[in-house]
Amino acid sequence: MNQKNLFTALFVIAAVYLGTIATRPLFVEDETRYAEIAREMIVSHDWVSPKLNGLDYFEKPVMGHWMNAAAMTVFGENGFSVRFFPAFCTILTGMMLFFWMKKTFRSPELAGIAAMIYFSSGLVFAVGTYAVLDAQLSFFTTLALMSAFSAFESQSRLEKCGLLTLFGLAIGGAFLVKGFVALALIGLPAAGYLLWRRSWREMVLAPWLPLTVAVLAVLPWSILIARRSPDFWNYFFWIEHVQRFLGDEKGQHPEGPWFFLLILPVGMMPWTLFFPAAFRGFHRAWKREFSAPPMQFCACSIILPFIFLSACSGKLATYILPLFPFFAAVMAVGLSNYAKIDAKMAMIDRAARWFSLLLTAALISFIIYQACGFVRMTPEKWQVYLPAEKMKFFFAALGAIIMMGCWKKIPKMDSLTAKMALAAGGTAAVMLTVHFVMPYRFVSKIAPEVFYAPYFKNVTAETKVAAFKKLVGATCWMLKRDDILVYESGGELAYGLERESGRGRLLTPEAFRLMVADPSNHVVVVMDSERRMKKLPSSPIKIWDERGLLYQEYNR
């Protein structure tokens, strides 16, 4: 890949990941939560203790919040700033994958294919343009593991020391983003690789420098948070890590050990269609391929974290994102081998033809169905797009048509790189449009700002506002306040509510009734629970939305 092609690729990637992330409102509850924590950090000038609604929020360490706050300081309080670092870290991770493979596998073509697979995988894009901390974690784990491998293989003492220092800094960064889980995601592959290679000397000597650097990197904040909140480390280690790992079906996000076996192929779409070809590329070549150190390291970086995460009780789809750079590398090698076995690449062409046919059929059906709605041949409530959203419909169809056209041309290409470029380019066309073509019906269900913004104009600084569970963070963000009363259930704010600063912030139904009974209290309550809504005192100002959101006002 020459310099011109590299800059073109970077421009396209930046456009896909950064170009449209500001076009939709923040979704609950992750995006509004992380946005509000960063906003409160800036307003309070407290860069040590993360807070949500003015309450201590210790589910994650501090670096992810620092990143969001830094972006918010530069770009303002908006969706772009909150999503900037997930997107930016995803871009950096893909670039690392490219340059690491180019150096390690000595093949620019292989490196380019791996980067295309990574950037256009569904889960990578979804997490990389969504305001959570997994993309930042993936960046640091990838940096740590790739610098570790390079250090293990280096013959220069000076270079080895520099790479091990970088390894330690990346460990520290990963820890400050997500905590102790980062140590497992990095330590297991590194130790597993050295065991596989029987590098006993490296196992004894190599860890000391990176561990020392990592400790020095995290020590200042660790001491400050312990002095500020002496029970932090007890809560963070035992509750947020040990109990979540060992938790039962009542714990956070409980899923069976099979969960990631389903998530991985779904998250790799559309590249899952080429799994058979990649597998065929390793046929009768497993021993040869996985005797090479880079492939052994990639295998350890996929299999060992996968087993660890599958053994954990609490699971979310985003947790396996750190595995994707190495999975993309292995898949690129498999596809490259397959192209050497079958010069016609029949399995790739067959998958592309079937996918383009299915996409064509689905697109034609969708266009006809939606067009019937626009001319009122079908009830509006059954339509994906409302009549006022014709432009969204147009761009959604345009993105799908481009993707369909690209995949249809894949069988006509002679080289593997050209085929993969068409697959990635077609997918990128859909990714480029996805944020601003989301239907109002979908966005309004998970972005409460769409519903509440008109009504919050009635809220003044003296208004007492109560919110239920996941709407607390969203309400803080929309009103730019950190004194929202929490109705009945603390949820993720339970720890902060139990502390001295949280006293009086949790409202029981009885306390809420007493508060609204005082005519001097102008009260607003927001919630998304129909069962609890029915128990609220009656009010002439009550708006219940079909999406399940309530705005109720007392004593205006």
XYZ file of C-alpha atoms in Angstrom:
556
model
C 0.000 0.000 0.000
C 1.598 3.259 -1.139
C 1.417 6.534 0.769
C -1.389 7.951 -1.384
C -3.590 4.900 -0.831
C -2.835 4.981 2.883
C -3.954 8.615 3.232
C -7.084 7.879 1.172
C -7.910 4.940 3.427
C -7.388 7.073 6.552
C -9.674 9.773 5.158
C -12.450 7.247 4.456
C -12.056 5.663 7.896
C -12.172 9.058 9.616
C -15.289 9.998 7.615
C -17.026 6.727 8.545
C -16.160 6.873 12.248
C -16.189 10.627 12.932
C -18.220 12.148 10.115
C -21.750 11.481 11.355
C -21.501 10.698 15.083
C -22.934 14.113 15.974
C -26.154 13.586 14.007
C -28.154 11.664 16.617
C -29.042 12.389 20.258
C -27.497 10.513 23.167
C -28.953 7.108 23.975
C -29.795 5.868 27.484
C -28.321 4.785 29.593
C -24.662 4.404 28.683
C -24.209 7.528 26.563
C -26.095 9.894 28.865
C -24.296 8.432 31.893
C -20.779 8.914 30.547
C -21.636 12.326 29.141
C -22.958 13.509 32.492
C -20.031 12.138 34.507
C -17.624 14.070 32.274
C -19.749 17.234 32.481
C -19.844 17.092 36.279
C -16.093 16.488 36.359
C -15.535 19.698 34.405
C -18.015 21.755 36.449
C -16.799 20.537 39.866
C -13.089 20.507 38.948
C -12.934 17.160 40.751
C -10.655 15.021 38.569
C -10.254 12.243 41.135
C -13.721 10.967 42.097
C -16.147 10.296 39.214
C -19.640 11.505 40.081
C -23.069 11.032 38.557
C -25.852 13.297 39.801
C -23.427 14.633 42.393
C -23.023 11.123 43.856
C -19.869 9.022 43.918
C -19.927 6.648 40.947
C -17.249 3.993 41.240
C -18.175 1.371 38.647
C -15.164 2.341 36.512
C -11.817 4.070 37.144
C -11.140 7.558 35.919
C -9.287 7.634 32.592
C -12.329 7.121 30.364
C -13.993 10.066 32.100
C -10.839 12.167 31.677
C -10.935 11.465 27.954
C -14.589 12.453 27.658
C -14.029 15.575 29.723
C -11.057 16.564 27.559
C -13.122 16.159 24.383
C -15.982 18.083 25.958
C -13.646 20.917 26.887
C -12.537 21.197 23.254
C -15.754 20.428 21.355
C -18.430 21.475 23.859
C -21.230 19.589 25.586
C -22.638 17.570 22.695
C -22.873 14.106 21.218
C -19.734 14.482 19.120
C -17.500 15.161 22.109
C -18.857 12.173 24.058
C -18.344 9.819 21.097
C -15.045 11.311 19.921
C -12.637 9.172 21.927
C -14.395 5.834 21.252
C -14.141 6.617 17.527
C -10.604 7.993 17.760
C -9.362 5.012 19.774
C -10.968 2.627 17.277
C -9.116 4.360 14.439
C -5.831 4.168 16.352
C -6.400 0.474 17.109
C -6.982 -0.335 13.436
C -3.882 1.633 12.467
C -1.838 -0.279 15.045
C -3.134 -3.531 13.619
C -2.078 -2.478 10.118
C 1.456 -1.402 11.003
C 2.004 -4.309 13.399
C 0.986 -6.851 10.756
C 2.981 -5.073 8.078
C 6.105 -5.377 10.224
C 5.444 -8.758 11.815
C 4.034 -10.661 8.832
C 6.114 -8.653 6.322
C 3.128 -8.259 4.020
C 1.446 -4.888 3.319
C -1.342 -6.729 1.498
C -2.082 -8.942 4.497
C -1.960 -5.927 6.802
C -4.409 -4.044 4.590
C -6.871 -6.937 4.502
C -6.747 -7.308 8.305
C -7.366 -3.570 8.768
C -10.309 -3.667 6.331
C -11.840 -6.593 8.198
C -11.390 -4.834 11.525
C -12.763 -1.420 10.561
C -15.821 -2.787 8.747
C -16.850 -5.406 11.342
C -20.266 -4.639 12.772
C -19.367 -4.742 16.467
C -16.231 -2.659 15.994
C -18.226 0.071 14.263
C -21.134 -0.099 16.720
C -18.900 0.227 19.800
C -16.528 2.654 18.112
C -19.292 5.167 17.478
C -21.098 4.708 20.802
C -20.179 6.434 24.047
C -18.927 3.524 26.144
C -15.415 2.706 27.364
C -14.792 -0.555 25.511
C -13.124 1.071 22.488
C -10.672 2.867 24.781
C -9.976 -0.397 26.610
C -9.454 -2.188 23.292
C -6.934 0.460 22.240
C -4.844 0.022 25.391
C -5.030 -3.799 25.401
C -4.040 -3.917 21.730
C -1.171 -1.495 22.327
C -0.040 -3.540 25.329
C -0.151 -6.907 23.587
C 1.459 -5.781 20.336
C 4.264 -3.986 22.161
C 4.708 -7.079 24.377
C 5.056 -9.381 21.379
C 7.502 -7.016 19.698
C 9.513 -6.849 22.926
C 9.579 -10.633 23.292
C 10.876 -11.010 19.730
C 13.345 -8.108 19.786
C 17.069 -8.862 19.751
C 18.070 -5.322 20.721
C 18.321 -4.667 24.459
C 17.533 -0.951 24.064
C 14.549 -1.622 21.817
C 13.296 -4.329 24.179
C 13.439 -1.944 27.155
C 11.572 0.731 25.220
C 8.856 -1.717 24.117
C 8.484 -3.158 27.628
C 8.108 0.379 28.971
C 5.378 1.022 26.400
C 3.844 -2.302 27.425
C 3.709 -1.113 31.032
C 2.212 2.281 30.140
C -0.495 0.531 28.113
C -1.266 -1.790 31.046
C -1.653 1.269 33.253
C -3.919 2.957 30.721
C -6.093 -0.142 30.365
C -6.384 -0.448 34.142
C -7.385 3.202 34.524
C -10.109 2.696 31.898
C -11.707 -0.555 33.107
C -9.931 -1.804 36.187
C -8.665 -5.265 37.071
C -10.283 -7.019 34.103
C -7.665 -5.324 31.920
C -4.931 -7.280 33.714
C -6.574 -10.557 32.705
C -7.141 -9.477 29.101
C -3.463 -8.553 28.779
C -1.751 -10.948 31.185
C -3.368 -14.179 30.009
C -2.314 -13.845 26.326
C 1.204 -12.654 27.207
C 1.799 -15.456 29.723
C 0.121 -18.038 27.486
C 2.361 -17.133 24.560
C 5.548 -17.388 26.616
C 4.419 -20.776 27.944
C 3.640 -21.985 24.438
C 7.080 -20.863 23.254
C 8.677 -22.246 26.423
C 10.430 -18.929 26.916
C 11.229 -19.509 30.562
C 13.822 -16.768 30.757
C 11.392 -14.189 29.352
C 8.719 -15.326 31.819
C 11.035 -14.615 34.725
C 12.725 -11.410 33.540
C 10.317 -9.631 31.177
C 7.417 -8.796 33.554
C 9.361 -6.659 36.031
C 9.862 -3.532 33.939
C 6.312 -3.285 32.513
C 4.739 -4.061 35.891
C 6.874 -1.390 37.565
C 5.911 1.154 34.901
C 2.229 0.169 35.171
C 2.248 0.576 38.946
C 3.922 3.971 38.683
C 1.334 5.021 36.072
C -1.683 4.153 38.225
C -0.217 4.937 41.653
C -0.928 8.715 41.839
C -4.650 8.374 41.164
C -4.870 5.192 43.254
C -3.510 7.020 46.297
C -5.662 10.090 45.729
C -8.895 8.105 45.393
C -8.046 6.036 48.492
C -7.485 9.204 50.517
C -10.689 10.751 49.182
C -12.807 7.595 49.598
C -11.144 5.030 51.896
C -13.635 2.292 50.974
C -13.140 2.708 47.215
C -10.766 -0.173 46.638
C -12.791 -2.576 48.752
C -15.950 -1.713 46.790
C -14.247 -1.598 43.396
C -12.409 -4.906 43.761
C -14.949 -7.063 45.591
C -18.250 -5.685 44.295
C -17.359 -4.513 40.804
C -14.983 -7.364 39.959
C -15.158 -10.462 42.154
C -18.922 -10.468 42.710
C -19.593 -9.606 39.060
C -17.330 -12.460 37.949
C -18.843 -14.994 40.349
C -22.376 -13.590 40.449
C -25.491 -15.697 40.039
C -28.517 -15.114 37.797
C -29.413 -12.065 39.899
C -26.100 -10.349 39.154
C -25.417 -7.749 36.486
C -25.940 -8.911 32.881
C -26.023 -12.674 33.604
C -25.496 -14.858 30.525
C -24.497 -18.455 29.925
C -20.992 -19.592 28.900
C -22.201 -19.939 25.300
C -23.053 -16.211 24.984
C -19.927 -15.042 23.158
C -20.092 -17.988 20.756
C -23.183 -16.276 19.363
C -21.894 -12.722 19.655
C -18.629 -13.306 17.792
C -20.131 -14.300 14.400
C -22.814 -11.632 14.694
C -20.268 -8.977 15.647
C -17.994 -9.941 12.744
C -20.692 -9.405 10.122
C -20.437 -9.128 7.168
C -17.092 -10.956 7.340
C -18.788 -13.949 8.929
C -19.831 -14.841 5.361
C -16.173 -15.542 4.585
C -15.521 -17.741 7.634
C -15.725 -20.955 5.558
C -13.142 -19.630 3.079
C -10.798 -18.553 5.879
C -11.219 -21.934 7.579
C -10.497 -23.654 4.289
C -7.303 -21.617 4.086
C -6.030 -23.315 7.222
C -7.008 -26.808 6.041
C -4.006 -29.107 6.451
C -1.923 -26.059 7.327
C -2.793 -25.568 10.997
C 0.474 -26.980 12.286
C 2.591 -24.964 9.855
C 0.764 -21.686 10.374
C 0.521 -21.885 14.149
C 4.162 -22.839 14.577
C 5.001 -19.244 13.631
C 5.310 -16.881 16.641
C 2.920 -14.166 15.306
C 0.094 -16.669 14.757
C 0.724 -18.289 18.129
C 0.491 -14.892 19.762
C -2.739 -14.066 17.906
C -4.218 -17.413 18.962
C -3.366 -16.735 22.614
C -4.820 -13.217 22.342
C -8.125 -14.658 21.118
C -8.606 -17.971 22.921
C -7.447 -17.193 26.470
C -9.431 -13.927 26.923
C -12.419 -15.624 25.265
C -12.339 -18.434 27.843
C -11.924 -15.952 30.697
C -14.811 -13.746 29.548
C -17.034 -16.781 28.911
C -16.391 -18.006 32.465
C -17.487 -14.652 33.877
C -21.106 -14.528 35.053
C -21.816 -10.996 33.810
C -21.551 -10.522 30.054
C -22.203 -7.824 27.491
C -21.566 -8.072 23.753
C -19.025 -5.251 23.935
C -16.717 -7.189 26.272
C -15.092 -9.194 23.449
C -14.096 -6.121 21.433
C -10.382 -6.433 22.484
C -10.269 -9.797 20.685
C -11.248 -8.363 17.298
C -7.859 -6.985 16.128
C -6.278 -10.409 16.511
C -9.279 -12.225 15.071
C -9.061 -9.933 12.020
C -5.367 -10.810 11.709
C -6.025 -14.562 11.821
C -8.885 -14.256 9.361
C -6.739 -12.239 6.947
C -4.093 -15.001 7.036
C -6.766 -17.648 6.442
C -8.236 -15.802 3.465
C -4.782 -15.187 2.023
C -3.976 -18.887 2.278
C -7.275 -19.777 0.675
C -6.549 -17.491 -2.286
C -3.334 -19.466 -2.837
C -5.173 -22.802 -2.666
C -8.016 -21.768 -4.968
C -6.973 -19.132 -7.489
C -10.608 -18.576 -8.514
C -11.633 -18.017 -4.863
C -14.964 -19.731 -5.539
C -16.107 -19.821 -1.888
C -15.633 -16.056 -1.533
C -17.457 -15.363 -4.798
C -20.303 -17.706 -3.869
C -20.804 -16.028 -0.497
C -20.746 -12.581 -2.136
C -23.329 -13.610 -4.761
C -25.729 -15.040 -2.196
C -25.361 -12.023 0.063
C -25.933 -9.552 -2.784
C -29.025 -11.497 -3.866
C -30.463 -11.506 -0.345
C -29.631 -7.823 0.064
C -31.303 -7.031 -3.274
C -34.461 -8.906 -2.331
C -34.592 -7.292 1.097
C -33.980 -3.812 -0.348
C -36.682 -4.130 -3.023
C -39.171 -5.430 -0.459
C -38.331 -2.617 1.958
C -38.615 0.102 -0.703
C -42.036 -1.192 -1.821
C -43.257 -1.563 1.754
C -42.098 1.891 2.817
C -43.415 3.524 -0.384
C -46.862 2.099 0.389
C -46.673 3.837 3.732
C -45.728 7.170 2.200
C -48.821 7.061 -0.057
C -50.917 5.947 2.932
C -51.730 2.483 1.583
C -50.728 1.002 4.950
C -51.260 2.383 8.477
C -48.594 4.843 9.598
C -47.962 2.926 12.812
C -46.662 -0.023 10.773
C -44.095 2.008 8.854
C -40.400 2.246 9.625
C -40.126 5.872 8.510
C -42.725 8.581 9.088
C -43.919 10.669 6.099
C -41.654 13.534 7.184
C -38.597 11.258 7.024
C -38.391 10.751 3.263
C -34.824 12.085 3.151
C -33.714 9.568 5.780
C -35.361 6.821 3.752
C -33.579 7.995 0.602
C -30.107 7.918 2.165
C -30.771 4.580 3.882
C -31.765 3.074 0.530
C -28.794 4.741 -1.181
C -26.329 3.238 1.308
C -27.863 -0.201 0.852
C -27.762 0.140 -2.953
C -24.058 1.044 -2.864
C -23.344 -1.907 -0.600
C -25.344 -4.207 -2.861
C -23.487 -2.953 -5.945
C -20.071 -3.426 -4.311
C -20.787 -6.961 -3.180
C -22.246 -7.832 -6.577
C -18.921 -6.858 -8.206
C -16.778 -9.006 -5.907
C -16.854 -12.108 -8.162
C -15.577 -9.970 -11.068
C -12.368 -9.046 -9.241
C -9.242 -11.140 -9.744
C -7.234 -10.297 -6.614
C -8.084 -11.003 -2.991
C -7.275 -7.423 -1.999
C -9.714 -6.030 -4.576
C -12.470 -8.372 -3.396
C -11.919 -7.438 0.228
C -11.794 -3.724 -0.646
C -15.199 -3.974 -2.332
C -16.663 -5.835 0.660
C -15.267 -3.254 3.093
C -16.203 -0.283 0.882
C -19.782 -1.427 0.456
C -20.130 -1.962 4.187
C -18.591 1.470 4.832
C -21.316 3.079 2.692
C -23.961 1.756 5.078
C -21.896 2.691 8.132
C -21.514 6.245 6.829
C -25.286 6.724 6.734
C -26.454 4.722 9.725
C -26.379 7.496 12.330
C -28.470 10.049 10.457
C -30.946 7.596 8.862
C -32.147 6.087 12.147
C -35.976 6.298 12.163
C -37.618 8.619 14.649
C -39.606 5.684 16.069
C -36.353 3.939 17.013
C -34.393 6.978 18.221
C -37.210 8.333 20.364
C -37.412 5.083 22.332
C -33.816 5.150 23.513
C -33.069 8.879 23.382
C -35.342 10.530 26.003
C -34.107 13.975 24.993
C -36.373 13.769 21.935
C -39.454 13.434 24.144
C -38.517 15.525 27.181
C -36.835 18.562 25.626
C -40.073 20.550 24.988
C -41.413 19.921 28.495
C -38.186 20.654 30.360
C -38.567 24.294 29.321
C -40.961 24.566 32.287
C -38.264 23.460 34.750
C -36.574 26.242 36.726
C -33.659 26.187 39.146
C -36.168 25.952 42.041
C -38.059 23.000 40.549
C -37.606 19.731 42.394
C -37.013 17.048 39.792
C -37.337 13.320 40.467
C -36.291 10.608 38.017
C -36.433 6.845 37.971
C -33.349 4.672 37.451
C -31.790 5.007 33.974
C -33.441 8.393 33.370
C -31.445 9.998 36.199
C -28.295 10.480 34.140
C -30.266 11.640 31.108
C -32.188 14.158 33.202
C -28.980 15.518 34.730
C -27.482 15.899 31.258
C -30.525 17.629 29.764
C -31.066 20.031 32.680
C -27.343 20.513 33.467
C -28.017 19.737 37.124
C -26.550 17.333 39.660
C -29.299 17.439 42.289
C -31.944 15.165 40.736
C -33.945 13.182 43.284
C -33.941 9.427 42.683
C -37.399 7.861 42.774
C -37.817 4.635 44.790
C -34.910 2.573 43.381
C -31.250 3.573 43.415
C -30.125 1.151 40.702
C -26.537 1.888 39.674
C -26.521 4.893 42.030
C -27.119 2.722 45.112
C -23.520 3.029 46.320
C -23.503 6.825 46.102
C -26.928 7.081 47.740
C -25.730 5.082 50.747
C -22.912 7.516 51.426
C -23.198 10.703 53.472
C -23.515 12.877 50.355
C -26.470 10.801 49.173
C -28.680 11.154 52.224
C -32.149 12.442 51.411
C -31.680 11.937 47.658
C -33.645 8.665 47.430
C -37.407 9.236 47.475
C -39.821 6.580 48.614
C -43.351 6.781 47.142
C -44.600 8.082 50.487
C -41.934 10.792 50.651
C -42.806 11.799 47.101
C -46.507 12.143 48.006
C -45.633 14.353 50.966
C -43.403 16.524 48.780
C -46.039 17.160 46.101
C -48.721 17.748 48.766
C -46.914 20.988 49.665
C -48.197 23.573 47.155
C -44.978 25.581 47.467
C -43.041 22.741 45.828
C -42.955 22.832 42.053
C -42.220 19.172 41.261
C -41.491 17.316 38.054
C -41.145 13.543 37.833
C -39.886 11.525 34.864
C -39.907 7.751 34.577
C -40.245 4.843 32.195
C -42.170 2.451 34.444
C -45.893 2.167 33.777
C -46.393 0.150 36.967
C -44.891 2.893 39.135
C -46.626 5.608 37.154
C -50.013 4.262 38.223
C -49.063 4.739 41.881
C -48.164 8.420 41.513
C -50.476 11.112 42.930
C -52.784 12.477 40.259
C -51.875 15.660 38.402
C -53.527 17.690 35.629
C -50.158 17.926 33.832
C -49.360 14.384 32.799
C -47.897 13.276 29.478
C -47.502 9.560 28.867
C -45.808 8.696 25.599
C -46.483 5.487 23.694
C -42.749 4.762 23.862
C -43.096 4.307 27.625
C -41.906 7.698 28.900
C -43.727 9.806 31.479
C -43.548 13.522 32.240
C -45.686 14.598 35.186
C -45.763 18.006 36.852
C -47.163 19.248 40.164
C -47.907 22.697 41.580
C -46.843 24.744 38.580
